[in-house]
Amino acid sequence: MLSKNADRLAKIWLWLSALVIILVLLSVLGYVFINGIGAISVSFLLDMPQNNWREGGIYPAIVGSLIVVFVALAFAAPVGVGTAMYLTEFRTEGLVTRIIRTSSDALNAVPSIVFGLFGLSLFVFYLGDYTGGPSLLSAGLTLGFMILPTIIRTSEVAMRNVPYAERMESFGMGASKLQTIRNIVLPGAVPGIATGLILSIGRAVGETAPIIFMVALNPTIPKSLFGSGNTLTTQLYYLSMEGISMKVAFGTALTLMLVILTLNAITRVFKKRLSRNLRRC
Amino acid sequence: MDSKNKIEVKDLNLWYADKQALKDNNLHIKERKVTALIGPSGCGKSTFVRCINRMNDLIDGVRITGSILLDNKNIYDKDVDVVALRKRVGMVFQRPNPFPMSIFDNIAYGPRIHGIKDKDSLRKIVEESLVGAALWDEVSDRLGTNALDLSGGQQQRLCIARSLAVKPEVILFDEPCSALDPIATGKIEDLIHELRKKYTIVIVTHNMQQAARVSDFTGFFLLGKLLEFGKTRDIFENPKKKETEDYITGRFG
Ligand SMILES: Nc1ncnc2c1ncn2[C@@H]1O[C@H](COP(=O)(O)OP(=O)(O)OP(=O)(O)O)[C@@H](O)[C@H]1O
Ligand SMILES: [Mg+2]
């Protein structure tokens, strides 16, 4: 009897916890949706801001976000996938792999505002002559540092999941290491790597702290990577902090969330592909 | 008439780090004959066959002394191109490992690696290889389907076809039937019988009947050493060493 009651209690508790999660999610999403949907329209997304953001759209912020994410990926994807490939295909476990992996994990633990401070010091103050100071390039590179550990980790797991036996078969037919990586390891790892990249895009597009020192509120379309620009997150921060327009702030927030939710949906598709790939083991 | 020696192994020793896995092995493998290697688990059979196409090079900490002559040329000489060697000496593993791609692409993998791009040539090689591996009739109408959808026995024949596609001279089989049922095993054995006409074959097996059925020569390994070697008939009917006799009669303790 007792155990039956305990069972039931446990069930209720678990059920309530699950309910809380769903409620929190729905209220956050719902709140942003209700407050933001009024602002959103095609012209909101594609027009320039007017009258200090009180009217018009948020086009420059969208362009700016795209640019910083592109810069971050252009830096972190090759470096991250390359590091992962080095770890899995070119080194046996040892001191070197441990050092690389520990560094990557440590990098992942750095608070995002500290990345911001680091980016400010390195790209704006120290390398300012080359990066254009507080530019989209500086912001993108800082985000690139931040997403590097995720890309390394996910790519490494993806490559390790390609069965050792497949590599042996390939070598057994006289394939070189590079041929084996190109024809067997990379194709097998692509869904996993892509998942990691998309997760990283989501993270980069949603972060404010690392770039808050480099991206100010700017109503113009960025002219180049070396110029200053605007992103969705920083714009959201300034619009609400300075009480400029809550309506536009919520519109921006909703736009941001839609982008991230879409990215998450895409990752899910890739994950499915990934699990379909796994049947070969 | 006695056929010529395709492979001559001389004083072969192998260490995994500090642990010696092969000790002073000498044997000759005849061209276009089937040579079976038997022996208890862990005695070094797989290690030995991996020496013949230098797959052990891929394992860290392996050290090898001695020589293996393939057509009178030491494959461990400094100037040997390992890629070219593995093209000549193919390998079929214990468990079939098709690549997660179509049947066609699996077979065409080797030829493509070695630079054949022409569609017609590839198609011809794929067909020949599948015919050679006695799989053509079962898959000729679905070359585009994923090789992982084949049964275990078909997958193993696919892997054999895949190594045939590289046009090897020697094929090493490391327990190719251990994951297969008796019917699939029978098919592979028939196939080995066929392949024997064109290729030099080395097969590791735990199945005494299989060794007796498919091979011309048999070598018995014990603790990293080739203890006895000879015509399969002689080994099975009158083994010279007591250990060999105990092993093949199942009295090995
Ligand atoms: N990669 C490796 N690293 C270290 N030791 C190894 C490695 N592979 C094999 N060995 C050792 O070498 C010895 C011979 O192993 P091998 O796999 O060649 O035996 P085998 O005769 O093929 O056995 P089985 O019949 O079980 O397949 C064993 O003691 C094994 O533990
Ligand atoms: Mg073995």
XYZ file of N, CA, C and O in Angstrom, chain B residues 67-216:
600
model
N 61.419 -10.512 -42.568
C 60.979 -10.016 -43.866
C 59.843 -10.871 -44.415
O 59.653 -12.017 -44.023
N 59.061 -10.234 -45.285
C 58.017 -10.951 -46.009
C 58.222 -10.632 -47.490
O 58.137 -9.467 -47.894
N 58.573 -11.660 -48.284
C 58.791 -11.428 -49.704
C 57.507 -11.701 -50.465
O 56.901 -12.753 -50.312
N 57.105 -10.727 -51.249
C 55.968 -10.925 -52.140
C 56.564 -10.931 -53.545
O 57.138 -9.925 -53.966
N 56.444 -12.040 -54.239
C 57.145 -12.193 -55.522
C 58.611 -11.804 -55.397
O 59.125 -11.012 -56.199
N 59.235 -12.295 -54.358
C 60.664 -12.101 -54.127
C 61.094 -10.681 -53.758
O 62.272 -10.377 -53.750
N 60.133 -9.826 -53.452
C 60.499 -8.461 -53.060
C 60.009 -8.232 -51.635
O 58.829 -8.441 -51.339
N 60.925 -7.814 -50.759
C 60.543 -7.611 -49.363
C 59.583 -6.433 -49.223
O 59.910 -5.300 -49.574
N 58.382 -6.719 -48.689
C 57.388 -5.649 -48.559
C 57.730 -4.691 -47.434
O 57.128 -3.638 -47.293
N 58.713 -5.056 -46.593
C 59.107 -4.145 -45.525
C 60.329 -3.306 -45.903
O 60.861 -2.577 -45.083
N 60.776 -3.415 -47.162
C 61.850 -2.537 -47.614
C 61.396 -1.086 -47.554
O 60.208 -0.790 -47.674
N 62.369 -0.191 -47.419
C 62.046 1.234 -47.265
C 61.342 1.813 -48.490
O 60.510 2.700 -48.363
N 61.689 1.299 -49.662
C 61.159 1.916 -50.881
C 59.791 1.358 -51.291
O 59.284 1.687 -52.356
N 59.183 0.533 -50.437
C 57.903 -0.061 -50.822
C 56.756 0.927 -50.614
O 56.661 1.590 -49.586
N 55.915 1.033 -51.635
C 54.752 1.900 -51.554
C 53.598 1.089 -50.936
O 53.082 0.157 -51.550
N 53.223 1.485 -49.712
C 52.225 0.703 -48.982
C 50.877 0.692 -49.715
O 50.160 -0.303 -49.719
N 50.550 1.806 -50.338
C 49.300 1.882 -51.094
C 49.292 0.837 -52.212
O 48.334 0.078 -52.385
N 50.388 0.757 -52.939
C 50.476 -0.206 -54.036
C 50.437 -1.633 -53.481
O 49.824 -2.520 -54.072
N 51.078 -1.827 -52.329
C 51.069 -3.153 -51.713
C 49.650 -3.586 -51.365
O 49.231 -4.700 -51.663
N 48.897 -2.672 -50.734
C 47.539 -3.041 -50.302
C 46.616 -3.218 -51.489
O 45.579 -3.870 -51.392
N 46.987 -2.634 -52.596
C 46.228 -2.871 -53.816
C 46.449 -4.310 -54.277
O 45.548 -4.977 -54.773
N 47.664 -4.790 -54.098
C 47.980 -6.161 -54.542
C 47.510 -7.197 -53.535
O 47.223 -8.331 -53.885
N 47.510 -6.812 -52.252
C 47.127 -7.755 -51.205
C 45.881 -7.230 -50.500
O 45.948 -6.345 -49.658
N 44.733 -7.754 -50.873
C 43.475 -7.275 -50.316
C 43.130 -8.001 -49.027
O 43.740 -9.012 -48.678
N 42.133 -7.459 -48.320
C 41.794 -8.050 -47.036
C 40.289 -8.082 -46.834
O 39.592 -7.125 -47.145
N 39.793 -9.198 -46.326
C 38.377 -9.300 -45.966
C 38.322 -9.571 -44.469
O 38.949 -10.501 -43.974
N 37.588 -8.735 -43.762
C 37.617 -8.773 -42.310
C 36.574 -9.726 -41.736
O 35.691 -10.217 -42.438
N 36.702 -9.925 -40.439
C 35.825 -10.851 -39.727
C 34.353 -10.466 -39.854
O 33.516 -11.282 -40.193
N 34.077 -9.208 -39.564
C 32.697 -8.744 -39.719
C 32.603 -7.915 -40.987
O 33.461 -7.077 -41.233
N 31.553 -8.146 -41.785
C 31.421 -7.320 -42.983
C 31.194 -5.863 -42.605
O 30.377 -5.575 -41.728
N 31.932 -4.967 -43.204
C 31.749 -3.534 -42.939
C 31.506 -2.778 -44.231
O 32.391 -2.096 -44.723
N 30.291 -2.904 -44.789
C 30.024 -2.109 -45.991
C 30.068 -0.637 -45.617
O 29.772 -0.280 -44.472
N 30.464 0.203 -46.549
C 30.368 1.636 -46.304
C 28.899 2.027 -46.419
O 28.146 1.405 -47.169
N 28.493 3.059 -45.691
C 27.082 3.469 -45.757
C 26.789 4.192 -47.066
O 26.477 5.370 -47.066
N 26.922 3.497 -48.169
C 26.624 4.084 -49.476
C 26.029 2.980 -50.350
O 25.840 1.862 -49.879
N 25.755 3.291 -51.597
C 25.085 2.304 -52.440
C 25.999 1.116 -52.716
O 27.218 1.183 -52.523
N 25.377 0.023 -53.161
C 26.151 -1.167 -53.516
C 27.191 -0.799 -54.561
O 28.372 -1.134 -54.446
N 26.737 -0.056 -55.573
C 27.647 0.344 -56.647
C 28.843 1.128 -56.102
O 29.999 0.806 -56.378
N 28.551 2.135 -55.284
C 29.637 2.980 -54.773
C 30.586 2.203 -53.865
O 31.772 2.498 -53.809
N 30.054 1.231 -53.142
C 30.915 0.388 -52.322
C 31.956 -0.315 -53.184
O 33.144 -0.295 -52.881
N 31.482 -0.941 -54.268
C 32.408 -1.702 -55.117
C 33.342 -0.754 -55.867
O 34.518 -1.049 -56.074
N 32.800 0.406 -56.251
C 33.611 1.335 -57.044
C 34.599 2.112 -56.173
O 35.454 2.825 -56.687
N 34.474 1.953 -54.850
C 35.325 2.736 -53.946
C 36.810 2.573 -54.246
O 37.531 3.555 -54.462
N 37.256 1.318 -54.285
C 38.675 1.054 -54.516
C 39.162 1.579 -55.859
O 40.119 2.352 -55.924
N 38.476 1.176 -56.959
C 38.891 1.680 -58.265
C 38.940 3.208 -58.318
O 39.864 3.785 -58.874
N 37.953 3.861 -57.722
C 37.944 5.332 -57.729
C 39.156 5.881 -56.990
O 39.806 6.823 -57.435
N 39.437 5.293 -55.815
C 40.604 5.707 -55.041
C 41.867 5.619 -55.900
O 42.755 6.452 -55.815
N 41.896 4.575 -56.740
C 43.094 4.383 -57.540
C 43.005 5.061 -58.904
O 43.704 4.706 -59.837
N 42.052 6.009 -58.988
C 42.097 6.926 -60.124
C 41.217 6.596 -61.316
O 41.283 7.273 -62.333
N 40.393 5.566 -61.226
C 39.510 5.263 -62.359
C 38.247 6.106 -62.251
O 37.519 6.025 -61.261
N 37.998 6.944 -63.245
C 36.848 7.836 -63.175
C 35.793 7.489 -64.210
O 34.619 7.751 -64.020
N 36.220 6.912 -65.308
C 35.334 6.634 -66.429
C 34.153 5.741 -66.022
O 34.330 4.665 -65.457
N 32.934 6.233 -66.329
C 31.718 5.547 -65.883
C 31.628 4.111 -66.392
O 31.279 3.186 -65.663
N 31.936 3.940 -67.683
C 31.790 2.604 -68.270
C 32.781 1.617 -67.665
O 32.426 0.480 -67.362
N 34.012 2.084 -67.486
C 35.002 1.192 -66.860
C 34.534 0.799 -65.469
O 34.614 -0.371 -65.075
N 34.044 1.803 -64.718
C 33.598 1.506 -63.353
C 32.467 0.486 -63.377
O 32.470 -0.484 -62.614
N 31.513 0.702 -64.308
C 30.371 -0.205 -64.359
C 30.846 -1.638 -64.650
O 30.368 -2.601 -64.081
N 31.823 -1.716 -65.541
C 32.334 -3.025 -65.914
C 33.015 -3.695 -64.705
O 32.772 -4.871 -64.411
N 33.821 -2.915 -63.993
C 34.516 -3.476 -62.829
C 33.515 -3.916 -61.767
O 33.637 -4.989 -61.175
N 32.480 -3.085 -61.548
C 31.487 -3.425 -60.535
C 30.808 -4.745 -60.888
O 30.675 -5.640 -60.047
N 30.432 -4.879 -62.158
C 29.759 -6.122 -62.551
C 30.696 -7.324 -62.394
O 30.346 -8.328 -61.771
N 31.894 -7.194 -62.932
C 32.853 -8.299 -62.825
C 33.076 -8.723 -61.373
O 33.105 -9.910 -61.046
N 33.237 -7.705 -60.519
C 33.540 -8.009 -59.116
C 32.366 -8.710 -58.448
O 32.552 -9.655 -57.679
N 31.151 -8.213 -58.739
C 29.980 -8.837 -58.128
C 29.780 -10.255 -58.656
O 29.413 -11.160 -57.910
N 30.033 -10.447 -59.938
C 29.959 -11.795 -60.490
C 30.998 -12.664 -59.803
O 30.720 -13.764 -59.337
N 32.200 -12.122 -59.683
C 33.297 -12.856 -59.050
C 32.990 -13.242 -57.619
O 33.462 -14.264 -57.120
N 32.206 -12.424 -56.943
C 31.882 -12.707 -55.544
C 30.539 -13.416 -55.408
O 29.986 -13.512 -54.314
N 30.000 -13.899 -56.545
C 28.740 -14.642 -56.565
C 27.594 -13.865 -55.921
O 26.771 -14.405 -55.187
N 27.580 -12.561 -56.199
C 26.519 -11.729 -55.627
C 25.692 -11.045 -56.720
O 24.597 -10.549 -56.474
N 26.216 -11.086 -57.939
C 25.594 -10.336 -59.037
C 24.120 -10.678 -59.217
O 23.279 -9.790 -59.294
N 23.794 -11.965 -59.248
C 22.407 -12.363 -59.503
C 21.452 -11.830 -58.449
O 20.289 -11.570 -58.720
N 21.953 -11.673 -57.234
C 21.060 -11.233 -56.156
C 20.878 -9.721 -56.127
O 19.912 -9.227 -55.563
N 21.820 -8.956 -56.676
C 21.732 -7.500 -56.524
C 21.756 -6.706 -57.826
O 21.666 -5.483 -57.793
N 21.850 -7.405 -58.966
C 22.061 -6.668 -60.217
C 20.960 -5.647 -60.493
O 21.200 -4.638 -61.135
N 19.745 -5.887 -59.974
C 18.652 -4.949 -60.238
C 18.547 -3.845 -59.190
O 17.652 -3.026 -59.242
N 19.445 -3.814 -58.241
C 19.338 -2.751 -57.216
C 20.703 -2.274 -56.757
O 20.981 -2.175 -55.550
N 21.546 -1.954 -57.716
C 22.894 -1.491 -57.390
C 22.880 -0.140 -56.674
O 23.836 0.231 -56.006
N 21.749 0.583 -56.832
C 21.684 1.905 -56.230
C 21.229 1.898 -54.783
O 21.277 2.923 -54.111
N 20.795 0.749 -54.279
C 20.301 0.747 -52.901
C 21.464 0.691 -51.922
O 22.571 0.284 -52.253
N 21.157 1.097 -50.693
C 22.194 1.164 -49.672
C 22.694 -0.236 -49.313
O 21.903 -1.143 -49.076
N 23.999 -0.374 -49.276
C 24.600 -1.687 -49.020
C 24.255 -2.209 -47.629
O 24.322 -3.409 -47.370
N 23.848 -1.288 -46.735
C 23.527 -1.725 -45.378
C 22.213 -2.497 -45.339
O 21.894 -3.136 -44.347
N 21.447 -2.419 -46.437
C 20.183 -3.148 -46.458
C 20.359 -4.614 -46.831
O 19.403 -5.380 -46.795
N 21.571 -5.023 -47.184
C 21.806 -6.427 -47.528
C 21.880 -7.280 -46.263
O 22.139 -6.775 -45.172
N 21.675 -8.604 -46.442
C 21.810 -9.504 -45.292
C 23.290 -9.650 -44.958
O 24.160 -9.261 -45.744
N 23.561 -10.224 -43.782
C 24.952 -10.369 -43.340
C 25.813 -11.121 -44.342
O 26.924 -10.705 -44.665
N 25.264 -12.230 -44.855
C 26.021 -13.031 -45.808
C 26.265 -12.276 -47.110
O 27.342 -12.346 -47.700
N 25.238 -11.544 -47.543
C 25.393 -10.734 -48.755
C 26.412 -9.626 -48.515
O 27.225 -9.318 -49.388
N 26.374 -9.037 -47.315
C 27.332 -7.974 -46.999
C 28.760 -8.507 -47.070
O 29.654 -7.840 -47.564
N 28.953 -9.740 -46.576
C 30.308 -10.282 -46.602
C 30.753 -10.511 -48.048
O 31.887 -10.228 -48.404
N 29.823 -10.997 -48.886
C 30.206 -11.182 -50.289
C 30.429 -9.833 -50.968
O 31.279 -9.699 -51.853
N 29.656 -8.820 -50.515
C 29.891 -7.474 -51.037
C 31.312 -7.025 -50.706
O 32.014 -6.448 -51.537
N 31.730 -7.300 -49.478
C 33.074 -6.895 -49.075
C 34.132 -7.653 -49.869
O 35.191 -7.110 -50.183
N 33.821 -8.912 -50.196
C 34.752 -9.666 -51.035
C 34.789 -9.033 -52.430
O 35.862 -8.787 -52.985
N 33.601 -8.709 -52.973
C 33.542 -8.060 -54.285
C 34.319 -6.755 -54.258
O 35.030 -6.407 -55.200
N 34.199 -6.044 -53.138
C 34.877 -4.756 -53.022
C 36.389 -4.932 -53.098
O 37.088 -4.126 -53.702
N 36.894 -6.004 -52.467
C 38.348 -6.169 -52.591
C 38.731 -6.709 -53.965
O 39.800 -6.387 -54.460
N 37.840 -7.505 -54.604
C 38.157 -7.968 -55.953
C 38.271 -6.796 -56.922
O 39.066 -6.826 -57.864
N 37.467 -5.755 -56.666
C 37.416 -4.629 -57.593
C 38.766 -3.930 -57.726
O 39.028 -3.244 -58.712
N 39.604 -4.071 -56.716
C 40.924 -3.437 -56.763
C 41.904 -4.305 -57.560
O 43.028 -3.918 -57.803
N 41.430 -5.475 -57.975
C 42.239 -6.434 -58.725
C 43.505 -6.854 -57.987
O 44.625 -6.613 -58.435
N 43.306 -7.484 -56.829
C 44.450 -7.909 -56.041
C 45.031 -9.206 -56.583
O 44.442 -9.825 -57.476
N 46.196 -9.588 -56.064
C 46.765 -10.896 -56.411
C 46.572 -11.860 -55.245
O 46.447 -13.057 -55.425
N 46.590 -11.269 -54.040
C 46.440 -12.071 -52.830
C 45.233 -11.547 -52.069
O 45.022 -10.338 -52.018
N 44.424 -12.448 -51.508
C 43.345 -11.982 -50.633
C 43.499 -12.642 -49.271
O 43.654 -13.864 -49.164
N 43.480 -11.799 -48.229
C 43.588 -12.291 -46.864
C 42.191 -12.319 -46.254
O 41.490 -11.307 -46.258
N 41.782 -13.461 -45.768
C 40.472 -13.565 -45.110
C 40.711 -13.816 -43.628
O 41.330 -14.804 -43.265
N 40.223 -12.917 -42.780
C 40.362 -13.132 -41.341
C 39.013 -13.570 -40.769
O 38.143 -12.747 -40.515
N 38.838 -14.832 -40.572
C 37.570 -15.393 -40.085
C 36.366 -14.804 -40.801
O 35.493 -14.220 -40.178
N 36.279 -14.977 -42.103
C 35.240 -14.296 -42.872
C 33.837 -14.837 -42.607
O 32.866 -14.192 -42.967
N 33.736 -15.983 -41.982
C 32.409 -16.580 -41.802
C 31.947 -16.591 -40.360
O 30.879 -17.125 -40.059
N 32.730 -16.009 -39.464
C 32.397 -16.181 -38.057
C 31.097 -15.486 -37.680
O 30.494 -15.805 -36.672
N 30.647 -14.536 -38.512
C 29.383 -13.868 -38.177
C 28.235 -14.369 -39.061
O 27.191 -13.743 -39.120
N 28.451 -15.505 -39.750
C 27.448 -15.937 -40.732
C 26.813 -17.269 -40.358
O 27.411 -18.087 -39.654
N 25.610 -17.517 -40.882
C 24.944 -18.803 -40.644
C 25.516 -19.855 -41.597
O 26.271 -19.532 -42.518
N 25.177 -21.133 -41.384
C 25.785 -22.203 -42.189
C 25.559 -22.049 -43.696
O 26.456 -22.351 -44.479
N 24.394 -21.560 -44.088
C 24.140 -21.442 -45.528
C 25.028 -20.364 -46.144
O 25.694 -20.581 -47.155
N 25.066 -19.197 -45.477
C 25.922 -18.119 -45.975
C 27.381 -18.554 -45.943
O 28.156 -18.246 -46.853
N 27.745 -19.306 -44.904
C 29.110 -19.815 -44.801
C 29.430 -20.736 -45.982
O 30.488 -20.616 -46.612
N 28.475 -21.628 -46.316
C 28.662 -22.522 -47.451
C 28.914 -21.745 -48.730
O 29.804 -22.092 -49.525
N 28.160 -20.654 -48.905
C 28.340 -19.849 -50.118
C 29.735 -19.240 -50.177
O 30.367 -19.201 -51.233
N 30.193 -18.744 -49.041
C 31.535 -18.136 -49.019
C 32.589 -19.205 -49.301
O 33.551 -18.967 -50.035
N 32.388 -20.396 -48.747
C 33.368 -21.461 -48.987
C 33.410 -21.850 -50.464
O 34.487 -22.025 -51.046
N 32.219 -21.974 -51.081
C 32.190 -22.259 -52.527
C 32.939 -21.176 -53.287
O 33.684 -21.443 -54.229
N 32.696 -19.933 -52.826
C 33.311 -18.792 -53.485
C 34.837 -18.856 -53.386
O 35.549 -18.633 -54.369
N 35.320 -19.212 -52.209
C 36.773 -19.305 -52.021
C 37.350 -20.364 -52.956
O 38.411 -20.178 -53.546
N 36.581 -21.424 -53.122
C 36.988 -22.474 -54.056
C 37.159 -21.931 -55.467
O 38.092 -22.281 -56.184
N 36.220 -21.073 -55.865
C 36.282 -20.443 -57.190
C 37.467 -19.485 -57.282
O 38.230 -19.489 -58.252
N 37.582 -18.622 -56.236
C 38.599 -17.570 -56.254
C 40.007 -18.150 -56.334
O 40.922 -17.531 -56.863
N 40.149 -19.347 -55.815
C 41.430 -20.024 -55.766
C 42.061 -20.170 -57.158
O 43.280 -20.254 -57.296
N 41.196 -20.189 -58.196
C 41.737 -20.332 -59.544
C 42.538 -19.108 -59.973
O 43.440 -19.209 -60.789
N 42.159 -17.948 -59.414
C 42.810 -16.719 -59.869
C 43.679 -16.068 -58.807
O 44.574 -15.287 -59.129
N 43.364 -16.320 -57.545
C 44.035 -15.564 -56.491
C 44.742 -16.486 -55.509
O 44.360 -17.640 -55.330
N 45.751 -15.923 -54.879
C 46.395 -16.606 -53.770
C 45.611 -16.235 -52.515
O 45.345 -15.054 -52.281
N 45.220 -17.246 -51.741
C 44.318 -16.957 -50.629
C 44.889 -17.429 -49.295
O 45.427 -18.531 -49.194
N 44.788 -16.544 -48.301
C 45.144 -16.921 -46.937
C 43.886 -16.753 -46.097
O 43.252 -15.698 -46.143
N 43.498 -17.788 -45.386
C 42.278 -17.683 -44.596
C 42.519 -18.122 -43.158
O 43.078 -19.186 -42.901
N 42.117 -17.229 -42.221
C 42.169 -17.573 -40.807
C 40.821 -18.152 -40.437
O 39.790 -17.596 -40.829
N 40.808 -19.259 -39.741
C 39.508 -19.801 -39.348
C 39.612 -20.566 -38.041
O 40.665 -21.097 -37.686
N 38.506 -20.562 -37.310
C 38.411 -21.332 -36.078
C 37.677 -22.640 -36.326
O 37.478 -23.432 -35.428
N 37.233 -22.795 -37.570
C 36.393 -23.931 -37.895
C 37.249 -24.980 -38.611
O 37.683 -24.794 -39.743
N 37.511 -26.095 -37.908
C 38.420 -27.120 -38.441
C 37.897 -27.715 -39.738
O 38.643 -27.929 -40.682
N 36.579 -27.957 -39.784
C 36.008 -28.528 -41.006
C 36.218 -27.569 -42.165
O 36.501 -27.976 -43.280
N 36.058 -26.278 -41.855
C 36.229 -25.298 -42.913
C 37.670 -25.320 -43.440
O 37.889 -25.350 -44.650
N 38.609 -25.340 -42.532
C 40.008 -25.399 -42.954
C 40.233 -26.633 -43.818
O 40.858 -26.577 -44.876
N 39.693 -27.763 -43.363
C 39.881 -29.013 -44.099
C 39.216 -28.939 -45.472
O 39.742 -29.444 -46.453
N 38.023 -28.314 -45.529
C 37.287 -28.245 -46.787
C 37.932 -27.321 -47.807
O 38.031 -27.655 -48.976
N 38.339 -26.108 -47.360
C 38.705 -25.110 -48.367
C 40.200 -25.017 -48.674
O 40.573 -24.457 -49.692
N 41.053 -25.567 -47.799
C 42.460 -25.194 -47.972
C 43.316 -26.298 -48.568
O 42.995 -27.485 -48.491
N 44.415 -25.877 -49.178
C 45.417 -26.801 -49.691
C 46.518 -26.991 -48.653
O 47.096 -28.053 -48.525
